[in-house]
Amino acid sequence: MTHFSAMSLLRNALTGHKNWREQWPDSQPKAEYDVVIVGAGGHGLGAAYYLAKEHGITNVAVIDKGWLGGGNTGRNTTIIRSNYLYDESARLYDHALDLWENLSQELNYNVMYSKRGVMMLAHNVHDVQSFQRHVHSNRLNGVDNRWLTKEEAKAFCPPLNISPDARYPVMGAALQMRAGTARHDAVAWGYARAAAARGVDIIQNCPVIAIRRGPDGSVQGVDTAKGFIKAKKVAVSAAGNTSVVMDSAGVRMPLESFPLQALVSEPVKPIFPCVVMSNTVHAYISQSDKGELVIGSGTDQYTSYSQRGGLPLIEHTVAAICEVFPIFNRMRMLRKWGGIVDVTPDRSAILGKTPVEGLYVNCGWGTGGFKATPGAAHTLAWTVAKDEPHPINAPFTLERFTTGRLIDEAAAAAVAH
Amino acid sequence: MSRYRIPGMGRVDPAATVSFTFDGRTYQGLRGDTVASALLANGVHLMGRSFKYHRPRGVVTAGSEEPNALIGTSRGKGRFEPNTRATVQELRAGLTTESQNKWPRLSFDIGAVNDRAYMLFSAGFYYKTFMWPRSFWDKVYEPFIRAAAGLGKSPTEVDPDSYAHRNLHTDVLVVGGGPAGISAALTAAKSGARVVLVDENPEMGGSLLSDPSVRIDGRGSWAWLAEQLSQLRAVGVRLMTRTTAIGYYHQNFVGLVERVTDHLDQPPHGAPRERMWHVRAEQVVLAQGALEKPLVFDGNDRPGVMLAGAAQTYLNRYGVKVGDNAAVVTSHDSAYYAAFDLVDAGARVAAIADTRDSVRPDLLDAARKRGIQVLTGHTATATEGRLRVKSVRVNPVRNGQVGAGRKIACDVLLISGGWTPSLHLFSHTKGSLTWDADSRTFLPNHKTEACQIAGAGRGLWGYGPVLEDGVKAGMAAAQALGRSAEGSDARVEGDRPGTGSSQKELPTDRSPGKAKAFVDYQNDVTAKDIRLAVREGMRSIEHVKRYTTNGMATDQGKMSNINGLMIAADALGKEPPQVGLTTFRPPYTPTSFGAFAGYHKGATFEITRKTPIDPWAEARGAVFEPVSLWRRAWYFPQAGEDMHAAVARECRMTRASVGMFDASTLGKIEVAGPDAVEFMNRMYTNPWTKLAPGRCRYGLLLGEDGFIRDDGVIGRMSQDLFHVTTTTGGAARVMNMMEDYLQTEWPDLDVWLTSTTEQWATVALNGPNARKVLEKLVEGQDLSDEAFPHMSVAECTVAGLPARLFRISFTGELGFEVNVPARHGLQLWKAIHDAGQQYDICPYGTETMHVLRAEKGYIIVGQDTDGTVTPQDAGLDWAIGKAKKDFVGKRSLSRPDIVAPNRKQLVGLLTEDGTKLEEGAQIVLDPNQSLPMTMAGHVTSSYDSVALGRPIAMAVVTGGHGMMGKTVHIPMPNGTIRATVTSTNFYDPTGERLKA
Amino acid sequence: MTTQRHEFDPTPFLVEELPWAPRFSLRVRPEHRAALAGALSLELPSKVGQRSTAAGTEVLCLGPDEWTILAQDADALTTASSAAYAQIPHSLVEISDREITLRISGAQALTALTTGCPRDVEAMPVGTGARTLFDTATIVLWRDDRQSFRIDVWRSFLPHVHAILDQVLVELKSGL
Amino acid sequence: MLLIHCPYCDETLPESEFAYAGEAHINRPADPSALSDEEWRDYLFIRTNARGPHYERWRHIHGCGRFFNAVRDTVSDRFLMTYEAGEARPDLTVKEAAE
């Protein structure tokens, strides 16, 4: 693998960039692997990388029905933060944040992790109570997050409208400085390149038809469009398509897949210095390093795999952005797109072992999957390698839906008076 | 008359001069011009700078697909917008425009040093560098990269304009007002269908506007067009110009954006700037035509290099000659017609270099007649000229070998790489495309929606076939609607048929690695970048796009996608369809945020619900808080009072005498029918069978998961009738949940639900003097404790109004809630207020309500519970009907982790040093542990209690119910606070005051 | 060619708030509809959207088991309802104060409604009604004539509906 | 925005009048207390999440107010049919054969 650096870039520039080699080979499946990972997004490729690097398991295939990074990894609004309320979530996302900090250097691939700060706006008394609860909980968990007055919020993000006459006036904000954004594609590519360099096969355009189980119930491998691939361990990390894949192994999942939309504006010179989220008006926004305003919308109300999404939802999101940032009213939307998010009943992920021996799952991230990428991948690799939960992913079991030990961040923010 | 304007040509009004400015200089154009055509008429080609290399750029197209000529446009304060396409913006009086992405000025831009370092800024270069030293990323590299971002400048002021929305239902929507669209619309309309025809241009006609020499049905094309438009109007077709179909959604739902005022000198008062149309059509006809592709070769981006079709449009539609001395490089017949029109208008065309080895003889003849030299089998290998093209270098290609080049001087270079059908909207529907090997283009294939595609969008060329195809599409749409439609033939003379070949980057005799052959103009993506991406393992077109940013500019790949694909496919040694096409996303062209938001701006951003008593509170100077969609009076400050003082006074006066509160926002549901009690038993945790009419009870509602969803007091009005109240925010949710169970689980029950939230206005009266105030107003009900004890309900008259009167309390004081028909709400409020004067009655808001209820330990669902709290956790076991076999959520209460010990349970907290805790503060048992700490719960409610003379708090604490009297710790940034666990019932624990 | 002309329209449509009137929500199982209609001396249309008028009382069928009644004689109705209840279980709830009614009429009344109603109002036959949406507010829409409509809006949603109609009025007056 | 046929109104109307209400034909057990924790979990949380025809519920919330059932292809979002609440799950193969 060519080491990436300013020097190698300069050297190649002088030779017309003719000597760059492929960042990962386009592999064809072997008959057998120690581990097969279904889904070549950031999570799947990351798990393969950590299996190889930290557990010495290099006979690994990552297979995808399409192109690597072509799912939610390449369709999200790239926000990274860890200021979650519950200990379980805070540990997981903060573990991810620790890995994000050095990911570019570790992978020798600049993922452009930008510590811009993520600011969450409080628009009513309930928001204030809820965010204060987050701030206090985060502090005792060692997660950075602090409370800003509305004037401090405005100073941090000048386009913000803090007029008391607004329909939802800003009453303050919670700010995590370590949080920010990263270049989503680069995460998948960086992991792919680093995993491939350690011997992992990345097999693209190879839909998984079924997970095959033996007479004893344990996993034997996967049937794919390119034939049967033998493996005693299979990890499914297929985002919105997880239900379908798991179903083939006889494991029914507490998941529903919804279309999630996002959009970008035309590019403009730097105007927006951070990430702002407003749950009350349903909007979140940042500015990319190309200058586009990147705006997250919500999910449509119905389950769907169509990746289309409707216009009214987008209208609402844009109206909400213009309510909070009225100077953007004459900006133009450049494109909007849809992804499929898999949502669990408590809106927290399922990460780890399943009732089937040799079958592991990483799913149910809703809209939170991108920020968790290194943390989820790292701990899943541990679980797959050792066949036991990692202390950080241990709470994120399937069993919690039977016993009632839910990790319900969304319910914790429920609004009612 | 401007230097390049040709009198007598074009559709602009020569009598109407319009002034505008560009980069501070004033120019004259004509009514009907775009900024681009007016600048070209003045000989200005340099209109912008590219994104990465800051290369000087001129206009490439004459339409909405323009990648280069992006400008800032303004009409005064708050009305500036960046990245406007000069090719679309119509001239209006007083329009000011500016170029972008340059410093200090357009003709001399420091940023162009990037162009020198071209080799360094290869595709994806930033992924490979800026990583060391680690700390430099945050402090040096990233700020530098970010500072270079963007093209135009963001608006910085609030937009004073308004935007509108409209719904429109129609039988047929035709997108594209060119020849195919017009004939489709007319054919469909003649069958009796309702037809809407939209076009993004200021006038209908499409390519006809650029081809006046063609004759249709014996008339010039413009006369034919005018006649067709009058026929369309006559048969009732709704013609919408300046209207872009931005997105094609499910089941023939199409979003249109109409630009209403941007072209007007003086918009009339009240006119919206833009209007979003939500169109639902039975049939959609897509007649969007085709887009011309540039040719990719070294120097194909200099100002003065433009698409041949664009030059033809500037000439015929705007009467503007784009240059005096043109050269042409083409791979398609269409460029010949542009050259012919230019020569016919008095310009010189030095040569046409055609990449093809053979060309139609009639074209060669026509060229020869006009003195144009045609060089077949040629490639272009370079251009010269810093701010305007001066020459093009062309070379013969024989058997794949590029021969010696020669320079052709020119002041404008017309290029054409052929045409690609405009299938963006079709792509939005997830319709599939098929690769046509002959024309080397993608054509529409499998349809997922009820639509027809007509004309150049299906790869057809020439007016004869296109008009015929439009008629066919109109007939097909009509027939799909069950109507009979008649076809018609158009006779076309002087048609301009054409074919062409599709190219990757043109062959060159120089080092391809050094060529600046642009594929995506705006993002400065070159052919070399695409090949590098492929070399680095980017095999899917999605990877190539993302790695190089090809097709991600504001033209959304309209200029660059197909060329990029051709080059990527060549590099991979595959056919283009095997490499794939990136998905087109809405909107078709960039669309202003305001158009999406429509009326949802400012005061009408979202509904603000107000109670009938709200005007009184407002007049009284109340401070309001938003609670779900409602605004509620938060507190009523008197002169000199802050919130703390006002709330303290309100609390004190209510406990001392009497207070009044507007509780109208509480949800109310009438549950009626013979099975009402059975329904209530199934829904709520409590038992209802034995509740006598005239009595009420606190009701607790769970989700099926066992967690608390809602609560409220429920009165039994009669055997078969319950008056249910819900939380303010929960009203709609609870109603929906009840309907769900009733309709789908228990349809056998004879029960009906009616929301009466807004039927009633509700005034709560609390305090030791509440009865004394109310007695004066009530008729038909004895209010004594014996006749009307706590938790009673009755129908009676209050202040002369029909009322439902509850004796209940959310404060721990003697309390009543009076419900009267909402139109009388304000009258009731005033009557009680008047009657209470002798007792110093005190209106209070939601904050005081919260304090008073917390003193009694009454929970607020959503504050003291959060969707993870069971009745046991909240200390509400008593509200569960133990004898009931089932109710919603009961089964979940016996799940292992729900019955496990050490769940977080609701308790009271009293701080040892008397400080007030912060709501949301976390509780620990061991204050000396290190981070991360093990947290045992958090403070849910915290207030200064006037009644108790100290702050009180409620909290959920692990195993809290078993910790009474024990000490917990609340670590705050500036020290840890100690608190004692107590009951939540802080005030009057025996409830004597309730019974007063 | 671009046009700079537009027609100013001083009265595109008229919005009037109608006076209070007794209004009820009636619910009964479809199989008991006919019997209850007899008992209440009402005509209860069986198809959603249909209306009836008799002796000044207007009825609109909103759902398979739901009718809105604008009663001429509210006392007579409630008395008849009470009398019939034991034999024909049903629910009659007064909602006179829940909604406020606007009349929207005039040459562009239909256009005004299309700014907020997603369904095809133009195709709605005169003399029918339906519960639907205007903007984000639930309304009951009555079509009384080609260009004359009533909308019943929940009291607290009315100012929002009114505010949007006001904007639409200004917009339509501009002629663009 | 989808277009949905309400079987009670017998009209095809825009999605904004309707509210999605989750998977259909998941009947609340007659006696929940008789269920094991696993069976109760299945009722509460396990969903088909079908890729393709999906049996689901909608409510015509800004219309007649009725809950009803629908079969919708979750890949194309196209409705195959809608039917009244309480009706048996339709056999799609029979329906296709009839067409």
Tab-separated table of N, CA and C in Angstrom, chain B residues 325-330 336 339-340 343 348-354 359 363-376 378 394 406-409:
chain	number	residue	atom	x	y	z
B	325	ASN	N	-15.694	35.909	-35.405
B	325	ASN	CA	-14.904	34.918	-36.135
B	325	ASN	C	-14.928	33.608	-35.355
B	326	ALA	N	-15.828	32.726	-35.762
B	326	ALA	CA	-16.031	31.507	-34.986
B	326	ALA	C	-15.259	30.350	-35.578
B	327	ALA	N	-14.897	29.407	-34.718
B	327	ALA	CA	-14.461	28.090	-35.162
B	327	ALA	C	-15.380	27.080	-34.482
B	328	VAL	N	-15.499	25.919	-35.088
B	328	VAL	CA	-16.417	24.907	-34.575
B	328	VAL	C	-15.673	23.587	-34.433
B	329	VAL	N	-15.843	22.936	-33.308
B	329	VAL	CA	-15.394	21.550	-33.161
B	329	VAL	C	-16.614	20.745	-32.746
B	330	THR	N	-16.873	19.697	-33.509
B	330	THR	CA	-18.134	18.986	-33.244
B	330	THR	C	-18.021	17.496	-33.513
B	336	TYR	N	-23.494	22.224	-37.232
B	336	TYR	CA	-23.441	22.824	-38.578
B	336	TYR	C	-24.506	23.904	-38.724
B	339	ALA	N	-23.486	27.003	-37.151
B	339	ALA	CA	-22.493	27.687	-37.980
B	339	ALA	C	-23.168	28.380	-39.171
B	340	PHE	N	-24.121	27.685	-39.788
B	340	PHE	CA	-24.805	28.266	-40.944
B	340	PHE	C	-25.545	29.539	-40.534
B	343	VAL	N	-23.145	32.416	-40.045
B	343	VAL	CA	-22.661	32.973	-41.314
B	343	VAL	C	-23.765	33.780	-41.975
B	348	ARG	N	-18.244	35.310	-39.373
B	348	ARG	CA	-17.373	34.446	-40.143
B	348	ARG	C	-17.192	33.144	-39.376
B	349	VAL	N	-17.223	32.036	-40.059
B	349	VAL	CA	-16.884	30.771	-39.425
B	349	VAL	C	-15.640	30.241	-40.100
B	350	ALA	N	-14.559	30.233	-39.379
B	350	ALA	CA	-13.262	29.890	-39.964
B	350	ALA	C	-13.243	28.446	-40.414
B	351	ALA	N	-13.706	27.555	-39.571
B	351	ALA	CA	-13.671	26.139	-39.936
B	351	ALA	C	-14.571	25.357	-39.015
B	352	ILE	N	-15.022	24.227	-39.516
B	352	ILE	CA	-15.680	23.234	-38.669
B	352	ILE	C	-14.761	22.030	-38.632
B	353	ALA	N	-14.262	21.710	-37.453
B	353	ALA	CA	-13.486	20.486	-37.286
B	353	ALA	C	-14.429	19.440	-36.744
B	354	ASP	N	-14.591	18.347	-37.494
B	354	ASP	CA	-15.544	17.304	-37.106
B	354	ASP	C	-14.759	16.063	-36.719
B	359	VAL	N	-19.276	12.922	-43.145
B	359	VAL	CA	-20.367	13.811	-42.766
B	359	VAL	C	-21.363	13.824	-43.917
B	363	LEU	N	-24.817	18.564	-45.729
B	363	LEU	CA	-24.215	19.499	-44.779
B	363	LEU	C	-22.910	20.062	-45.336
B	364	LEU	N	-22.149	19.161	-45.954
B	364	LEU	CA	-20.877	19.608	-46.545
B	364	LEU	C	-21.133	20.642	-47.639
B	365	ASP	N	-22.163	20.374	-48.448
B	365	ASP	CA	-22.531	21.314	-49.510
B	365	ASP	C	-22.899	22.674	-48.945
B	366	ALA	N	-23.779	22.602	-47.941
B	366	ALA	CA	-24.263	23.851	-47.351
B	366	ALA	C	-23.113	24.632	-46.735
B	367	ALA	N	-22.143	23.924	-46.146
B	367	ALA	CA	-20.983	24.591	-45.558
B	367	ALA	C	-20.147	25.236	-46.649
B	368	ARG	N	-19.924	24.449	-47.686
B	368	ARG	CA	-19.087	24.954	-48.777
B	368	ARG	C	-19.699	26.222	-49.356
B	369	LYS	N	-21.030	26.208	-49.563
B	369	LYS	CA	-21.713	27.368	-50.115
B	369	LYS	C	-21.470	28.618	-49.276
B	370	ARG	N	-21.309	28.403	-47.971
B	370	ARG	CA	-21.136	29.544	-47.057
B	370	ARG	C	-19.657	29.837	-46.815
B	371	GLY	N	-18.810	29.138	-47.553
B	371	GLY	CA	-17.384	29.394	-47.428
B	371	GLY	C	-16.772	28.867	-46.139
B	372	ILE	N	-17.418	27.851	-45.538
B	372	ILE	CA	-16.878	27.282	-44.307
B	372	ILE	C	-16.054	26.052	-44.656
B	373	GLN	N	-14.855	26.044	-44.157
B	373	GLN	CA	-13.990	24.887	-44.383
B	373	GLN	C	-14.382	23.778	-43.409
B	374	VAL	N	-14.581	22.569	-43.870
B	374	VAL	CA	-14.924	21.444	-42.997
B	374	VAL	C	-13.751	20.488	-42.923
B	375	LEU	N	-13.280	20.219	-41.718
B	375	LEU	CA	-12.158	19.304	-41.509
B	375	LEU	C	-12.705	18.050	-40.845
B	376	THR	N	-12.942	17.017	-41.626
B	376	THR	CA	-13.461	15.786	-41.021
B	376	THR	C	-12.309	15.004	-40.412
B	378	HIS	N	-11.053	15.083	-37.424
B	378	HIS	CA	-10.137	15.941	-36.680
B	378	HIS	C	-10.420	15.908	-35.181
B	394	VAL	N	-6.220	22.254	-33.979
B	394	VAL	CA	-6.893	21.036	-34.424
B	394	VAL	C	-5.899	20.161	-35.160
B	406	ARG	N	-2.714	22.239	-36.285
B	406	ARG	CA	-2.610	23.594	-36.800
B	406	ARG	C	-3.579	24.481	-36.027
B	407	LYS	N	-3.179	25.716	-35.974
B	407	LYS	CA	-3.897	26.675	-35.161
B	407	LYS	C	-4.919	27.404	-36.012
B	408	ILE	N	-6.116	27.515	-35.515
B	408	ILE	CA	-7.139	28.293	-36.212
B	408	ILE	C	-7.528	29.455	-35.308
B	409	ALA	N	-7.335	30.641	-35.792
B	409	ALA	CA	-7.667	31.817	-34.991
B	409	ALA	C	-9.182	31.965	-34.917
